PDB file of C-alpha atoms in Angstrom:
ATOM      1  CA  LYS A   1       9.872  59.174   8.098  1.00  0.00           C
ATOM      2  CA  ALA A   2       7.229  58.689  10.921  1.00  0.00           C
ATOM      3  CA  GLY A   3       9.424  56.960  14.056  1.00  0.00           C
ATOM      4  CA  VAL A   4       9.164  53.432  15.590  1.00  0.00           C
ATOM      5  CA  THR A   5       5.248  52.642  17.186  1.00  0.00           C
ATOM      6  CA  GLN A   6       4.403  50.803  19.505  1.00  0.00           C
ATOM      7  CA  THR A   7       0.685  49.390  21.354  1.00  0.00           C
ATOM      8  CA  PRO A   8      -0.601  49.734  23.347  1.00  0.00           C
ATOM      9  CA  ARG A   9       0.827  51.793  25.536  1.00  0.00           C
ATOM     10  CA  TYR A  10      -0.365  50.953  28.496  1.00  0.00           C
ATOM     11  CA  LEU A  11      -1.700  47.529  30.223  1.00  0.00           C
ATOM     12  CA  ILE A  12      -3.486  46.334  33.127  1.00  0.00           C
ATOM     13  CA  LYS A  13      -3.914  42.510  32.791  1.00  0.00           C
ATOM     14  CA  THR A  14      -3.927  39.979  35.839  1.00  0.00           C
ATOM     15  CA  ARG A  15      -0.732  36.715  36.807  1.00  0.00           C
ATOM     16  CA  GLY A  16      -1.503  33.331  34.391  1.00  0.00           C
ATOM     17  CA  GLN A  17      -3.216  36.045  31.684  1.00  0.00           C
ATOM     18  CA  GLN A  18      -1.077  36.342  28.696  1.00  0.00           C
ATOM     19  CA  VAL A  19      -0.226  39.563  26.877  1.00  0.00           C
ATOM     20  CA  THR A  20       0.846  40.631  23.303  1.00  0.00           C
ATOM     21  CA  LEU A  21       2.638  43.906  22.103  1.00  0.00           C
ATOM     22  CA  SER A  22       2.934  45.082  18.914  1.00  0.00           C
ATOM     23  CA  CYS A  23       5.919  47.063  17.305  1.00  0.00           C
ATOM     24  CA  SER A  24       5.611  48.874  13.466  1.00  0.00           C
ATOM     25  CA  PRO A  25       9.183  50.110  12.020  1.00  0.00           C
ATOM     26  CA  ILE A  26      11.074  52.783  10.935  1.00  0.00           C
ATOM     27  CA  SER A  27      10.333  52.210   7.062  1.00  0.00           C
ATOM     28  CA  GLY A  28      12.875  50.260   5.654  1.00  0.00           C
ATOM     29  CA  HIS A  29      14.548  49.149   8.515  1.00  0.00           C
ATOM     30  CA  ARG A  30      14.305  45.085   8.243  1.00  0.00           C
ATOM     31  CA  SER A  31      15.557  44.344  12.174  1.00  0.00           C
ATOM     32  CA  VAL A  32      12.868  44.079  15.159  1.00  0.00           C
ATOM     33  CA  SER A  33      14.961  43.897  19.074  1.00  0.00           C
ATOM     34  CA  TRP A  34      12.701  43.660  22.433  1.00  0.00           C
ATOM     35  CA  TYR A  35      14.102  45.216  25.198  1.00  0.00           C
ATOM     36  CA  GLN A  36      12.689  44.988  29.125  1.00  0.00           C
ATOM     37  CA  GLN A  37      13.004  47.109  31.811  1.00  0.00           C
ATOM     38  CA  THR A  38      11.815  46.852  35.209  1.00  0.00           C
ATOM     39  CA  PRO A  39      12.894  49.105  38.030  1.00  0.00           C
ATOM     40  CA  GLY A  40      16.738  49.430  39.085  1.00  0.00           C
ATOM     41  CA  GLN A  41      17.714  46.819  36.597  1.00  0.00           C
ATOM     42  CA  GLY A  42      19.108  48.137  32.611  1.00  0.00           C
ATOM     43  CA  LEU A  43      17.781  47.321  29.866  1.00  0.00           C
ATOM     44  CA  GLN A  44      17.985  43.704  28.950  1.00  0.00           C
ATOM     45  CA  PHE A  45      17.513  42.103  25.436  1.00  0.00           C
ATOM     46  CA  LEU A  46      15.253  40.006  24.478  1.00  0.00           C
ATOM     47  CA  PHE A  47      14.675  39.287  21.289  1.00  0.00           C
ATOM     48  CA  GLU A  48      16.310  40.557  17.910  1.00  0.00           C
ATOM     49  CA  TYR A  49      13.583  39.741  14.864  1.00  0.00           C
ATOM     50  CA  PHE A  50      15.242  39.907  11.116  1.00  0.00           C
ATOM     51  CA  SER A  51      13.491  39.613   8.376  1.00  0.00           C
ATOM     52  CA  GLU A  52      10.441  37.002   9.625  1.00  0.00           C
ATOM     53  CA  THR A  53      13.160  34.934  11.364  1.00  0.00           C
ATOM     54  CA  GLN A  54      15.142  35.313  14.866  1.00  0.00           C
ATOM     55  CA  ARG A  55      18.496  36.384  15.164  1.00  0.00           C
ATOM     56  CA  ASN A  56      19.124  36.559  18.340  1.00  0.00           C
ATOM     57  CA  LYS A  57      17.689  35.299  21.795  1.00  0.00           C
ATOM     58  CA  GLY A  58      18.647  36.722  25.114  1.00  0.00           C
ATOM     59  CA  ASN A  59      17.817  34.787  29.191  1.00  0.00           C
ATOM     60  CA  PHE A  60      14.486  35.036  29.442  1.00  0.00           C
ATOM     61  CA  PRO A  61      11.257  32.033  29.674  1.00  0.00           C
ATOM     62  CA  GLY A  62       9.678  30.490  27.159  1.00  0.00           C
ATOM     63  CA  ARG A  63       6.853  32.118  28.068  1.00  0.00           C
ATOM     64  CA  PHE A  64       8.264  35.569  26.244  1.00  0.00           C
ATOM     65  CA  SER A  65       7.633  34.702  22.640  1.00  0.00           C
ATOM     66  CA  GLY A  66       7.824  36.484  19.502  1.00  0.00           C
ATOM     67  CA  ARG A  67       7.541  37.297  15.390  1.00  0.00           C
ATOM     68  CA  GLN A  68       7.214  39.143  12.775  1.00  0.00           C
ATOM     69  CA  PHE A  69       5.624  39.780   9.645  1.00  0.00           C
ATOM     70  CA  SER A  70       6.414  40.401   6.255  1.00  0.00           C
ATOM     71  CA  ASN A  71       6.316  44.293   6.209  1.00  0.00           C
ATOM     72  CA  SER A  72       8.329  43.738   9.569  1.00  0.00           C
ATOM     73  CA  ARG A  73       5.814  44.373  11.993  1.00  0.00           C
ATOM     74  CA  SER A  74       6.956  42.309  15.236  1.00  0.00           C
ATOM     75  CA  GLU A  75       5.063  41.351  18.055  1.00  0.00           C
ATOM     76  CA  MET A  76       5.878  40.064  21.774  1.00  0.00           C
ATOM     77  CA  ASN A  77       4.035  37.340  23.376  1.00  0.00           C
ATOM     78  CA  VAL A  78       4.022  36.884  27.017  1.00  0.00           C
ATOM     79  CA  SER A  79       2.365  34.000  28.460  1.00  0.00           C
ATOM     80  CA  THR A  80       0.691  32.709  31.664  1.00  0.00           C
ATOM     81  CA  LEU A  81       1.848  36.027  33.146  1.00  0.00           C
ATOM     82  CA  GLU A  82       3.809  37.015  36.556  1.00  0.00           C
ATOM     83  CA  LEU A  83       3.815  39.576  38.325  1.00  0.00           C
ATOM     84  CA  GLY A  84       7.299  40.234  37.426  1.00  0.00           C
ATOM     85  CA  ASP A  85       6.446  40.388  34.102  1.00  0.00           C
ATOM     86  CA  SER A  86       5.409  43.223  35.057  1.00  0.00           C
ATOM     87  CA  ALA A  87       7.417  46.431  33.382  1.00  0.00           C
ATOM     88  CA  LEU A  88       8.551  49.384  30.830  1.00  0.00           C
ATOM     89  CA  TYR A  89       8.475  46.432  26.891  1.00  0.00           C
ATOM     90  CA  LEU A  90      10.681  48.894  24.324  1.00  0.00           C
ATOM     91  CA  CYS A  91      11.231  48.401  21.120  1.00  0.00           C
ATOM     92  CA  ALA A  92      14.083  49.518  18.068  1.00  0.00           C
ATOM     93  CA  SER A  93      14.249  48.974  14.744  1.00  0.00           C
ATOM     94  CA  SER A  94      17.454  49.235  12.417  1.00  0.00           C
ATOM     95  CA  LEU A  95      17.995  48.931   8.829  1.00  0.00           C
ATOM     96  CA  THR A  96      19.720  45.798   9.244  1.00  0.00           C
ATOM     97  CA  THR A  97      20.917  43.118  11.846  1.00  0.00           C
ATOM     98  CA  GLY A  98      22.834  43.479  15.529  1.00  0.00           C
ATOM     99  CA  SER A  99      25.730  42.986  14.378  1.00  0.00           C
ATOM    100  CA  SER A 100      25.715  45.761  12.533  1.00  0.00           C
ATOM    101  CA  TYR A 101      27.155  49.071  13.194  1.00  0.00           C
ATOM    102  CA  ASN A 102      23.842  50.772  12.680  1.00  0.00           C
ATOM    103  CA  GLU A 103      22.047  52.131  15.855  1.00  0.00           C
ATOM    104  CA  GLN A 104      18.880  51.650  16.863  1.00  0.00           C
ATOM    105  CA  PHE A 105      15.917  53.742  16.890  1.00  0.00           C
ATOM    106  CA  PHE A 106      13.457  53.090  19.430  1.00  0.00           C
ATOM    107  CA  GLY A 107       9.625  52.651  20.112  1.00  0.00           C
ATOM    108  CA  PRO A 108       7.895  54.930  23.450  1.00  0.00           C
ATOM    109  CA  GLY A 109       7.922  51.573  25.118  1.00  0.00           C
ATOM    110  CA  THR A 110       4.135  49.947  26.224  1.00  0.00           C
ATOM    111  CA  ARG A 111       3.852  49.388  30.039  1.00  0.00           C
ATOM    112  CA  LEU A 112       2.558  46.700  31.678  1.00  0.00           C
ATOM    113  CA  THR A 113       1.494  46.264  34.712  1.00  0.00           C
ATOM    114  CA  VAL A 114       0.493  42.373  36.133  1.00  0.00           C
ATOM    115  CA  LEU A 115      -1.725  42.387  38.678  1.00  0.00           C
TER     116      LEU A 115
ATOM    117  CA  ILE B   1      33.989  42.198  32.427  1.00  0.00           C
ATOM    118  CA  LEU B   2      31.410  40.469  31.960  1.00  0.00           C
ATOM    119  CA  ASN B   3      28.877  43.190  31.979  1.00  0.00           C
ATOM    120  CA  VAL B   4      28.001  46.368  30.867  1.00  0.00           C
ATOM    121  CA  GLU B   5      28.780  48.414  33.497  1.00  0.00           C
ATOM    122  CA  GLN B   6      28.570  52.205  34.080  1.00  0.00           C
ATOM    123  CA  SER B   7      29.151  54.829  37.235  1.00  0.00           C
ATOM    124  CA  PRO B   8      28.297  56.500  38.526  1.00  0.00           C
ATOM    125  CA  GLN B   9      25.011  55.878  38.701  1.00  0.00           C
ATOM    126  CA  SER B  10      23.473  59.613  39.543  1.00  0.00           C
ATOM    127  CA  LEU B  11      25.521  62.332  39.247  1.00  0.00           C
ATOM    128  CA  HIS B  12      23.622  66.281  40.826  1.00  0.00           C
ATOM    129  CA  VAL B  13      25.512  68.845  38.811  1.00  0.00           C
ATOM    130  CA  GLN B  14      25.320  72.459  38.178  1.00  0.00           C
ATOM    131  CA  GLU B  15      24.898  74.680  34.874  1.00  0.00           C
ATOM    132  CA  GLY B  16      27.965  75.302  33.297  1.00  0.00           C
ATOM    133  CA  ASP B  17      29.764  72.771  35.050  1.00  0.00           C
ATOM    134  CA  SER B  18      31.067  69.683  32.848  1.00  0.00           C
ATOM    135  CA  THR B  19      30.681  66.435  33.856  1.00  0.00           C
ATOM    136  CA  ASN B  20      31.766  62.643  32.623  1.00  0.00           C
ATOM    137  CA  PHE B  21      30.662  59.491  33.277  1.00  0.00           C
ATOM    138  CA  THR B  22      32.820  55.916  32.689  1.00  0.00           C
ATOM    139  CA  CYS B  23      31.447  52.889  30.545  1.00  0.00           C
ATOM    140  CA  SER B  24      32.886  49.510  31.144  1.00  0.00           C
ATOM    141  CA  PHE B  25      32.114  46.850  28.853  1.00  0.00           C
ATOM    142  CA  PRO B  26      33.877  43.209  28.026  1.00  0.00           C
ATOM    143  CA  SER B  27      36.799  43.315  25.629  1.00  0.00           C
ATOM    144  CA  SER B  28      35.781  40.324  23.372  1.00  0.00           C
ATOM    145  CA  ASN B  29      33.577  39.736  20.226  1.00  0.00           C
ATOM    146  CA  PHE B  30      33.018  43.688  20.911  1.00  0.00           C
ATOM    147  CA  TYR B  31      31.634  44.861  17.351  1.00  0.00           C
ATOM    148  CA  ALA B  32      30.550  48.313  18.303  1.00  0.00           C
ATOM    149  CA  LEU B  33      30.192  50.999  21.303  1.00  0.00           C
ATOM    150  CA  HIS B  34      26.187  53.299  21.578  1.00  0.00           C
ATOM    151  CA  TRP B  35      25.483  55.706  23.416  1.00  0.00           C
ATOM    152  CA  TYR B  36      21.766  56.810  24.346  1.00  0.00           C
ATOM    153  CA  ARG B  37      20.494  59.230  26.283  1.00  0.00           C
ATOM    154  CA  TRP B  38      16.971  59.164  26.952  1.00  0.00           C
ATOM    155  CA  GLU B  39      14.927  61.040  28.283  1.00  0.00           C
ATOM    156  CA  THR B  40      11.634  60.781  31.644  1.00  0.00           C
ATOM    157  CA  ALA B  41       8.810  59.574  29.252  1.00  0.00           C
ATOM    158  CA  LYS B  42      10.773  60.154  26.084  1.00  0.00           C
ATOM    159  CA  SER B  43      12.393  57.280  24.488  1.00  0.00           C
ATOM    160  CA  PRO B  44      15.707  56.619  24.185  1.00  0.00           C
ATOM    161  CA  GLU B  45      17.861  58.500  21.846  1.00  0.00           C
ATOM    162  CA  ALA B  46      20.837  56.657  20.056  1.00  0.00           C
ATOM    163  CA  LEU B  47      24.197  59.852  20.692  1.00  0.00           C
ATOM    164  CA  PHE B  48      27.204  57.993  18.901  1.00  0.00           C
ATOM    165  CA  VAL B  49      27.863  54.486  17.331  1.00  0.00           C
ATOM    166  CA  MET B  50      31.533  54.500  18.321  1.00  0.00           C
ATOM    167  CA  THR B  51      33.931  51.031  16.230  1.00  0.00           C
ATOM    168  CA  LEU B  52      37.764  51.065  16.342  1.00  0.00           C
ATOM    169  CA  ASN B  53      39.989  51.804  18.894  1.00  0.00           C
ATOM    170  CA  GLY B  54      41.218  55.554  19.850  1.00  0.00           C
ATOM    171  CA  ASP B  55      37.572  56.671  18.270  1.00  0.00           C
ATOM    172  CA  GLU B  56      36.052  60.214  19.673  1.00  0.00           C
ATOM    173  CA  LYS B  57      32.925  61.167  18.295  1.00  0.00           C
ATOM    174  CA  LYS B  58      31.256  64.692  19.161  1.00  0.00           C
ATOM    175  CA  LYS B  59      27.884  66.054  18.512  1.00  0.00           C
ATOM    176  CA  GLY B  60      27.480  69.570  19.958  1.00  0.00           C
ATOM    177  CA  ARG B  61      28.777  69.804  23.463  1.00  0.00           C
ATOM    178  CA  ILE B  62      29.146  66.497  24.672  1.00  0.00           C
ATOM    179  CA  SER B  63      32.084  64.335  23.088  1.00  0.00           C
ATOM    180  CA  ALA B  64      32.836  60.708  23.525  1.00  0.00           C
ATOM    181  CA  THR B  65      35.890  58.749  23.126  1.00  0.00           C
ATOM    182  CA  LEU B  66      36.262  54.242  23.010  1.00  0.00           C
ATOM    183  CA  ASN B  67      39.015  52.359  24.487  1.00  0.00           C
ATOM    184  CA  THR B  68      38.535  48.641  22.849  1.00  0.00           C
ATOM    185  CA  LYS B  69      41.512  47.669  23.886  1.00  0.00           C
ATOM    186  CA  GLU B  70      40.786  48.230  28.093  1.00  0.00           C
ATOM    187  CA  GLY B  71      36.978  48.276  27.473  1.00  0.00           C
ATOM    188  CA  TYR B  72      35.877  51.341  28.087  1.00  0.00           C
ATOM    189  CA  SER B  73      34.460  55.058  26.977  1.00  0.00           C
ATOM    190  CA  TYR B  74      33.776  58.156  28.413  1.00  0.00           C
ATOM    191  CA  LEU B  75      31.256  60.429  28.002  1.00  0.00           C
ATOM    192  CA  TYR B  76      31.949  63.890  28.699  1.00  0.00           C
ATOM    193  CA  ILE B  77      29.214  67.368  29.307  1.00  0.00           C
ATOM    194  CA  LYS B  78      30.624  70.239  28.783  1.00  0.00           C
ATOM    195  CA  GLY B  79      29.303  73.097  30.280  1.00  0.00           C
ATOM    196  CA  SER B  80      26.193  71.103  31.524  1.00  0.00           C
ATOM    197  CA  GLN B  81      22.548  72.749  30.552  1.00  0.00           C
ATOM    198  CA  PRO B  82      19.330  72.043  32.911  1.00  0.00           C
ATOM    199  CA  GLU B  83      17.338  70.187  29.091  1.00  0.00           C
ATOM    200  CA  ASP B  84      21.105  68.131  29.978  1.00  0.00           C
ATOM    201  CA  SER B  85      19.627  66.178  32.302  1.00  0.00           C
ATOM    202  CA  ALA B  86      18.815  62.297  31.913  1.00  0.00           C
ATOM    203  CA  THR B  87      19.529  59.023  31.947  1.00  0.00           C
ATOM    204  CA  TYR B  88      22.710  58.272  29.897  1.00  0.00           C
ATOM    205  CA  LEU B  89      22.683  54.767  28.925  1.00  0.00           C
ATOM    206  CA  CYS B  90      25.700  52.808  26.885  1.00  0.00           C
ATOM    207  CA  ALA B  91      25.472  49.794  24.879  1.00  0.00           C
ATOM    208  CA  SER B  92      28.588  46.699  23.822  1.00  0.00           C
ATOM    209  CA  ASN B  93      27.181  45.294  21.048  1.00  0.00           C
ATOM    210  CA  THR B  94      28.445  41.607  20.741  1.00  0.00           C
ATOM    211  CA  ASP B  95      25.991  40.522  18.194  1.00  0.00           C
ATOM    212  CA  LYS B  96      23.233  42.196  20.034  1.00  0.00           C
ATOM    213  CA  LEU B  97      22.953  45.271  21.838  1.00  0.00           C
ATOM    214  CA  ILE B  98      24.070  44.594  25.895  1.00  0.00           C
ATOM    215  CA  PHE B  99      23.666  47.590  28.673  1.00  0.00           C
ATOM    216  CA  GLY B 100      24.568  49.413  31.187  1.00  0.00           C
ATOM    217  CA  THR B 101      22.305  49.884  34.027  1.00  0.00           C
ATOM    218  CA  GLY B 102      22.933  53.978  33.789  1.00  0.00           C
ATOM    219  CA  THR B 103      23.597  57.488  34.094  1.00  0.00           C
ATOM    220  CA  ARG B 104      21.161  58.937  35.858  1.00  0.00           C
ATOM    221  CA  LEU B 105      22.519  62.953  35.467  1.00  0.00           C
ATOM    222  CA  GLN B 106      20.548  66.001  36.533  1.00  0.00           C
ATOM    223  CA  VAL B 107      21.699  69.525  36.093  1.00  0.00           C
ATOM    224  CA  PHE B 108      20.109  72.873  38.391  1.00  0.00           C
ATOM    225  CA  PRO B 109      19.889  75.990  37.220  1.00  0.00           C
TER     226      PRO B 109
END
């Protein structure tokens, strides 16, 4: 069974630009969660999508948005990039939603650098 | 406790030593406690998902315990090996996963 895939793996952007990251979950998984990791910080929860609906959101500004398609693939968009958005962005998929006991399976991440 | 906290932040041990880390989490609205191992240049990998007070789980030389009433979990590694070197993350599931900042373990041969 193929794992969680994320594209692109590396990205360099400049301040003010926007970026779209993609995540393909494990086949059959309907929940996709996104996390941001910056140096010295743990994984910070961005949002979770389940069956094309955002069911939970972390404490991030509105510049961070996402969506999920009918095939469970998810995209995350960051508009008007700031230097502080430089981070590793991880997505994780699970069979059901966050309020379940299912483990999450993580992708390799997208390393975003904002110059 | 409002956040998920892990201690120590880092740990250096010799091969063969046994070690343990602590994860403290808010005990309200608790669904489950997750442990992950994150090796450099790889994705976080789930070790355990625990839900019940008093739960104990074991995978090879690694085991974990859970106390939901007081809000803590311990992860134990018996006879550490260099391949155990990684960052160990815990996460409290309160409808979404809230991660601690991790314990970075280095095992020297």
